[in-house]
GROMACS .gro file of C-alpha atoms in nm:
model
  275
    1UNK     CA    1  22.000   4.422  -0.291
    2UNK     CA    2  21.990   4.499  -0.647
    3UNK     CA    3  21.618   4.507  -0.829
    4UNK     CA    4  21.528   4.459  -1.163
    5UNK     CA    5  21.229   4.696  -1.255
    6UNK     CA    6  20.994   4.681  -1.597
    7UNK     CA    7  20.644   4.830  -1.671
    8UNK     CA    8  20.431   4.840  -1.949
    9UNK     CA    9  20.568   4.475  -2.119
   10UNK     CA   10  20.247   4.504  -2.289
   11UNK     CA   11  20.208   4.155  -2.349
   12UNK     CA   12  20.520   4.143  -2.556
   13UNK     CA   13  20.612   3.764  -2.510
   14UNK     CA   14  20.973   3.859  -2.678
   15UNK     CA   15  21.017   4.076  -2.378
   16UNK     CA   16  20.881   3.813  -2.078
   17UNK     CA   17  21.114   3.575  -2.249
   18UNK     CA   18  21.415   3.818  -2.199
   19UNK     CA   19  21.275   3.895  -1.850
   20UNK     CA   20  21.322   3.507  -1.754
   21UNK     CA   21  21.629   3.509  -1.844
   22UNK     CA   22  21.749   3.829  -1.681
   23UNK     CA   23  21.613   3.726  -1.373
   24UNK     CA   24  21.877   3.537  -1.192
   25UNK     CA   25  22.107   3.848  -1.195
   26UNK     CA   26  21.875   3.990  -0.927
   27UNK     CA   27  21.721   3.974  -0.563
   28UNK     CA   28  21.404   4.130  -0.714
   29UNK     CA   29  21.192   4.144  -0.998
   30UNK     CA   30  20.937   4.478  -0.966
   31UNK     CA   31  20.655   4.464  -1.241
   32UNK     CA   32  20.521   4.841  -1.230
   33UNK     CA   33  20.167   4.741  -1.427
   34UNK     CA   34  20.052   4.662  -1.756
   35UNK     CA   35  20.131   4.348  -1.833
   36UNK     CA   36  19.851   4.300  -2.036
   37UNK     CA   37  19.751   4.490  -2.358
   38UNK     CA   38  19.327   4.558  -2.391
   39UNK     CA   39  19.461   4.629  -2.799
   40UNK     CA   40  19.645   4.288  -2.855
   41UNK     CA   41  19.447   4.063  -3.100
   42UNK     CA   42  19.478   3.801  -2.835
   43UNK     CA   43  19.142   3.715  -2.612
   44UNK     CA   44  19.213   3.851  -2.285
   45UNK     CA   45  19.166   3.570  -2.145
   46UNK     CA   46  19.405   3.387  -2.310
   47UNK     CA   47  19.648   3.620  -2.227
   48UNK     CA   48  19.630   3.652  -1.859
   49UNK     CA   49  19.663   3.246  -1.855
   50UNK     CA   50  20.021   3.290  -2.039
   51UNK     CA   51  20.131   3.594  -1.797
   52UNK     CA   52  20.048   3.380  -1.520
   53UNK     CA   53  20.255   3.062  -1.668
   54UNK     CA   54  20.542   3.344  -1.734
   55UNK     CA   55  20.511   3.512  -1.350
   56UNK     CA   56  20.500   3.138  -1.202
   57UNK     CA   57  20.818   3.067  -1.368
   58UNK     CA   58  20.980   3.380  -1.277
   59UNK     CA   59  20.867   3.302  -0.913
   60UNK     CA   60  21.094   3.007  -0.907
   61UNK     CA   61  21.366   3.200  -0.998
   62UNK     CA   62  21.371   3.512  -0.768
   63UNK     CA   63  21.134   3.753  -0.569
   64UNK     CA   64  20.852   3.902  -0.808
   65UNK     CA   65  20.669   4.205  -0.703
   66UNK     CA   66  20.333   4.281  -0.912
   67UNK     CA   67  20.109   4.618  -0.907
   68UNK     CA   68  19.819   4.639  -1.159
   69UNK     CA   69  19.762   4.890  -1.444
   70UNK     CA   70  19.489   5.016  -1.648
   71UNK     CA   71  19.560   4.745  -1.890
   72UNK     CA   72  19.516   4.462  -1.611
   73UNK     CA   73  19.192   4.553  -1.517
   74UNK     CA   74  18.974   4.217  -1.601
   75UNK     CA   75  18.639   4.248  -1.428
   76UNK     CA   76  18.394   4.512  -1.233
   77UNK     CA   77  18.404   4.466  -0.858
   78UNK     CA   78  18.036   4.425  -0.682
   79UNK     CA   79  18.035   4.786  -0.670
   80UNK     CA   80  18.101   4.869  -1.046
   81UNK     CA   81  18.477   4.950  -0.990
   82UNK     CA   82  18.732   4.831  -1.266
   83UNK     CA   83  18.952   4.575  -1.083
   84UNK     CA   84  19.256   4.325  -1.134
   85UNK     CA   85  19.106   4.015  -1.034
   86UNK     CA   86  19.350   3.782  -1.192
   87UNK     CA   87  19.639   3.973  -1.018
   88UNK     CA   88  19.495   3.911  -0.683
   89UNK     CA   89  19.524   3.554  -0.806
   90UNK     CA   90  19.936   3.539  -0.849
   91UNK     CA   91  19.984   3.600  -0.490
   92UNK     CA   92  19.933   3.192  -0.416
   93UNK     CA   93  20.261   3.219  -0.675
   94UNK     CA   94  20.440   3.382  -0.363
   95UNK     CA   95  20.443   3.670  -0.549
   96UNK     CA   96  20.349   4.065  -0.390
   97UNK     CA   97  20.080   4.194  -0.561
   98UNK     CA   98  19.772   4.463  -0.510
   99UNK     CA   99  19.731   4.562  -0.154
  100UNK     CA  100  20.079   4.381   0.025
  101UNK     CA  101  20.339   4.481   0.161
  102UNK     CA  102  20.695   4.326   0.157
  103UNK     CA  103  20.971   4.312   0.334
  104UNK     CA  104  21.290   4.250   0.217
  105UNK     CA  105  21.612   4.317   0.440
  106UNK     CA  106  21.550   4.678   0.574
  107UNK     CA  107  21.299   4.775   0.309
  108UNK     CA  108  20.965   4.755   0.299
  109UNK     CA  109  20.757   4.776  -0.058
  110UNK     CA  110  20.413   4.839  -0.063
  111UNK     CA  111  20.210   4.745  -0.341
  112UNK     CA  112  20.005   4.961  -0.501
  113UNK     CA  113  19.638   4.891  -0.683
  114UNK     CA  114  19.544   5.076  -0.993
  115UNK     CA  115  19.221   5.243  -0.846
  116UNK     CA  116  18.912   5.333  -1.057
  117UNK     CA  117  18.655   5.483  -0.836
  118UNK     CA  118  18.660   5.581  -0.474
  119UNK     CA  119  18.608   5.240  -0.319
  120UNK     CA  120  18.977   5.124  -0.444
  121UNK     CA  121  19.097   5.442  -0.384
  122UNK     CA  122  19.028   5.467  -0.017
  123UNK     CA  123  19.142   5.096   0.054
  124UNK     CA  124  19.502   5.234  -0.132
  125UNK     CA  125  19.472   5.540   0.115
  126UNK     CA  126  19.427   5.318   0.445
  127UNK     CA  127  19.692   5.078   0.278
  128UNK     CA  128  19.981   5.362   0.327
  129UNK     CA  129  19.835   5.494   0.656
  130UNK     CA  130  19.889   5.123   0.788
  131UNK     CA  131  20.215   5.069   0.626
  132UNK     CA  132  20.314   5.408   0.790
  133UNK     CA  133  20.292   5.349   1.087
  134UNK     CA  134  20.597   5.085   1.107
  135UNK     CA  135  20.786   5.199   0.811
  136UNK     CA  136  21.127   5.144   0.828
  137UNK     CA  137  21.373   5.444   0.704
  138UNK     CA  138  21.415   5.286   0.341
  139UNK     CA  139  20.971   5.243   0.195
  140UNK     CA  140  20.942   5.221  -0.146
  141UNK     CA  141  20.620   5.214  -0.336
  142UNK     CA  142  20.500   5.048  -0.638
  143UNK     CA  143  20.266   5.241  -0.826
  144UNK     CA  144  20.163   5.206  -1.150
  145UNK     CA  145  20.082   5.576  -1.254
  146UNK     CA  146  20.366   5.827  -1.199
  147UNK     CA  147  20.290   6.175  -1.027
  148UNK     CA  148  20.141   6.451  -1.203
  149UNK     CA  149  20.313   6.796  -1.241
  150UNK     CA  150  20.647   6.581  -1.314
  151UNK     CA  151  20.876   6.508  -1.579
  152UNK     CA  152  20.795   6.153  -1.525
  153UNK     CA  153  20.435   6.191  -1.608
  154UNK     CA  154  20.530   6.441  -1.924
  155UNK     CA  155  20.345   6.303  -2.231
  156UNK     CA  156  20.471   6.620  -2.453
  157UNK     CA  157  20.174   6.825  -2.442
  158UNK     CA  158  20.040   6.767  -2.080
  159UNK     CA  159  20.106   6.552  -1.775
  160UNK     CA  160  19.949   6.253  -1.739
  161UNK     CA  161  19.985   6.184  -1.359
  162UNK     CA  162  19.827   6.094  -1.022
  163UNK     CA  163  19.698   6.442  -0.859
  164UNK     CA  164  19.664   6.221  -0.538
  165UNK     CA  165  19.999   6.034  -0.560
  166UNK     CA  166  20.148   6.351  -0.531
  167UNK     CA  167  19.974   6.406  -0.223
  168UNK     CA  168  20.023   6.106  -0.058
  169UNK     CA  169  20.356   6.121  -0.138
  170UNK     CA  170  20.428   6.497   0.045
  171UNK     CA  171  20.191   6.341   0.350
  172UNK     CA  172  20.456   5.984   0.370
  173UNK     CA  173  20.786   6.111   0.215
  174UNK     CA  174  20.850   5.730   0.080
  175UNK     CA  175  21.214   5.704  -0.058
  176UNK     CA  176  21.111   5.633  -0.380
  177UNK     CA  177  20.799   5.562  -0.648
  178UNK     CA  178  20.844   5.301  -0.934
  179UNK     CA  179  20.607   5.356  -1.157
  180UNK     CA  180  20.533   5.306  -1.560
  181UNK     CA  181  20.215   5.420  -1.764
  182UNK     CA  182  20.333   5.712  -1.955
  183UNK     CA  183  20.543   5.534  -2.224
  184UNK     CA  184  20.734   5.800  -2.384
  185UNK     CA  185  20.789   6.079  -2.066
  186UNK     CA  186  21.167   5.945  -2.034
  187UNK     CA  187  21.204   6.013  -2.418
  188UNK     CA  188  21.088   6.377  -2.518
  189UNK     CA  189  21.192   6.685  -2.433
  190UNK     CA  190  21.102   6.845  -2.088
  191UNK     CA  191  21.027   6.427  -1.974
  192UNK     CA  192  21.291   6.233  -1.786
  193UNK     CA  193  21.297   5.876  -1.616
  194UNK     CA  194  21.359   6.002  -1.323
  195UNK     CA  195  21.269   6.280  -1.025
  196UNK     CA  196  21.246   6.408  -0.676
  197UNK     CA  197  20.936   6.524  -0.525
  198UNK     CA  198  21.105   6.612  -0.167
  199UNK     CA  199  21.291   6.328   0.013
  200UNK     CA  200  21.121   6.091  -0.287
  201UNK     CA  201  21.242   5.922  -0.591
  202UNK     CA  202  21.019   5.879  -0.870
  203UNK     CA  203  21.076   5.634  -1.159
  204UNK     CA  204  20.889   5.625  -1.478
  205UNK     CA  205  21.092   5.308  -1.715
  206UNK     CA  206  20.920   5.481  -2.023
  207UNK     CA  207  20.814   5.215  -2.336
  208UNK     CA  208  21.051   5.069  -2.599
  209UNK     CA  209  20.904   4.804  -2.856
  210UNK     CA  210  21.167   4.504  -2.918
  211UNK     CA  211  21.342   4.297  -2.680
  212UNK     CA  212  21.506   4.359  -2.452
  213UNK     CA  213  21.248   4.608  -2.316
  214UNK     CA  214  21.365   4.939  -2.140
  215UNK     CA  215  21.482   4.892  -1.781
  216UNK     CA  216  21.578   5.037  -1.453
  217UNK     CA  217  21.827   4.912  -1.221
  218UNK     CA  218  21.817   5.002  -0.822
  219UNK     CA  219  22.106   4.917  -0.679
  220UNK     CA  220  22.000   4.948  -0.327
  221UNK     CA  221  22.292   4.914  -0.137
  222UNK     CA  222  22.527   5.122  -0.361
  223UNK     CA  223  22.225   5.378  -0.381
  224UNK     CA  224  22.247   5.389  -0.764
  225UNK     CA  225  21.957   5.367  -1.032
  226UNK     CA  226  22.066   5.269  -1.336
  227UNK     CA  227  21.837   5.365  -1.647
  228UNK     CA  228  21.911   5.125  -1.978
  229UNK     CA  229  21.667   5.180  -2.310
  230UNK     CA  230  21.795   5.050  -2.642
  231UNK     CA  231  22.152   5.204  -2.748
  232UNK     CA  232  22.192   5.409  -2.420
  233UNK     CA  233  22.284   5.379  -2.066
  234UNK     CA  234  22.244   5.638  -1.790
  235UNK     CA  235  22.277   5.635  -1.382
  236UNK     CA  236  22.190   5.859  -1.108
  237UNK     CA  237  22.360   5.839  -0.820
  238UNK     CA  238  22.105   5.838  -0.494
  239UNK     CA  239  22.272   5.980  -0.222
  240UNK     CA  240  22.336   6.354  -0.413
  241UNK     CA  241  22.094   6.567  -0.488
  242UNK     CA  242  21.897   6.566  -0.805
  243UNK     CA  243  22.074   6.689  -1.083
  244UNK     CA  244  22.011   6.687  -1.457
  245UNK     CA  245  22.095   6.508  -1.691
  246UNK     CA  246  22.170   6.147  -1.563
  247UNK     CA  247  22.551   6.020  -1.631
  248UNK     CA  248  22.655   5.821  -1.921
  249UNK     CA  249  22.790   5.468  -1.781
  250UNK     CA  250  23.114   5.471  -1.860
  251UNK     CA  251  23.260   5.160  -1.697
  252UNK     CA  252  22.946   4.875  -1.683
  253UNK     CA  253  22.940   4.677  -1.420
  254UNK     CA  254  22.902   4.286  -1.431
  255UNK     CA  255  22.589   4.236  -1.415
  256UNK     CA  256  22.515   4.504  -1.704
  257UNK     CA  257  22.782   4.294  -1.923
  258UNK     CA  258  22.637   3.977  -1.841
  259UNK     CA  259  22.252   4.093  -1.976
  260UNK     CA  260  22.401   4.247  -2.273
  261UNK     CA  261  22.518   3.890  -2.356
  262UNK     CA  262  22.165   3.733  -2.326
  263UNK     CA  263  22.090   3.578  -2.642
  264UNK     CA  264  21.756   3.636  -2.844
  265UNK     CA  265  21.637   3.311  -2.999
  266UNK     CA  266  21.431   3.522  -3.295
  267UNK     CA  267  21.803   3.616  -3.430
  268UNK     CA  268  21.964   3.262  -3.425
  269UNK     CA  269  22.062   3.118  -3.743
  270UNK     CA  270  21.859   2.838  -3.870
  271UNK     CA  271  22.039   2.512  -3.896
  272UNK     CA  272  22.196   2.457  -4.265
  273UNK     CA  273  21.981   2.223  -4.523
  274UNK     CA  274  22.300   2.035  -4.563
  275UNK     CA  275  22.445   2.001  -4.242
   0.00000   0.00000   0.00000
């Protein structure tokens, strides 16, 4: 099983478009939050109604898994929390979002809610106690906010993770955490893309602007997580232990090839005047 994994597209259409057309190359597409942007000039509302036309497409295509971020949050639930209503919505889509759980071959993924008060929070708590109970050896998470005290959550002056991922995560020991939100921890000094809190891999994609946007690749069965921002490519192999820094890719595979070759429409040559 080989997963595609972005976070923090920030409503940058350039980058869904890319997205669409990567998809095919993969048995899964895992959204780690943010697809919206509370800063874009565009109404809100206008924007979740394109994200939704671009995740119903990409649901045709392959497996879509969907977590909310502090950007998603569109209303106030009964009790005053923030809350992603619209995401709850993409589910009829077939797609995994807030509060499932997935299966796919021996792995199970549980999808995590951005949580703004205690109310969310506790559902997310009883969430992994229930998925624990039957977890199968391979449980990865999708969580939008990466743990704190980690080089994934490094923002250059202070962390900026989940105190209660982290212990959640020492209480479950999940394989790994794919996560977003910090945009430039994979980028700066003392930040990385990746880590290992125990038995767990965490993720962090970090934030490029442009297209394509900056990716991760988890090559399940080969146990390799492949880490590709613009004019770099880096891998980490899965079954060692951690070790710093992550390996240049020297010899690409296919796939890799294949999305380098995916054509951006903004750069194509307008048609000559004259034929």
């Amino acid at each position: 099983m080989r997963c595609l994994v972005v976070a923090d597209l920030h409503y940058s259409l350039p980058q869904f478009d890319w997205l669409l057309a990567a998809a095919p190359q993969f048995d899964l597409v895992i959204f780690a939050g943010d697809a919206l942007d509370v800063g874009s000039f565009v109404d809100f509302r206008a924007q979740i109604v394109v994200v939704k036309k671009y995740l119903s497409l990409l649901s045709v295509i392959t497996k879509v898994i969907l977590c909310s971020g502090n950007h998603d949050l569109d209303e106030r639930s009964a009790e005053g929390e923030k809350i992603s209503r619209w995401i709850g919505e993409v589910r009829e889509l077939g797609i995994a979002c807030d509060g499932d759980n997935l299966t796919v071959g021996d792995t199970l993924f549980t999808v995590c809610p951005w949580w703004d008060g205690p109310l969310v929070k506790q559902r997310l708590e009883g969430q992994l106690q229930e998925a624990s109970t039957n977890r199968p050896k391979r449980w990865i998470w999708v969580h939008h906010a990466p743990p704190a005290n980690s080089p994934t959550s490094w923002g250059g002056k202070r962390f900026f993770g989940d105190v209660d991922l982290v212990q959640w995560i020492a209480r479950y020991q999940p394989s790994m955490v794919i996560s977003g939100h910090v945009h430039q921890s994979p980028f700066i000094n003392d930040g990385s893309w990746f880590d290992r809190l125990g038995d767990t891999w965490v993720f962090n994609t970090g934030l490029q602007p442009g297209r394509p946007p900056v990716y991760i690749v988890l090559d399940i069965d080969e146990g390799t997580a492949f880490w590709l921002p613009a004019g770099d490519a880096r891998y980490i192999d899965l079954k060692a232990p951690l070790t710093r820094p992550a390996a240049p890719i020297v010899q690409p595979p296919a796939w890799l090839i294949s999305l380098d070759q995916i054509a951006d429409p903004s750069l194509a040559k307008p048609q000559s005047a004259t034929g």
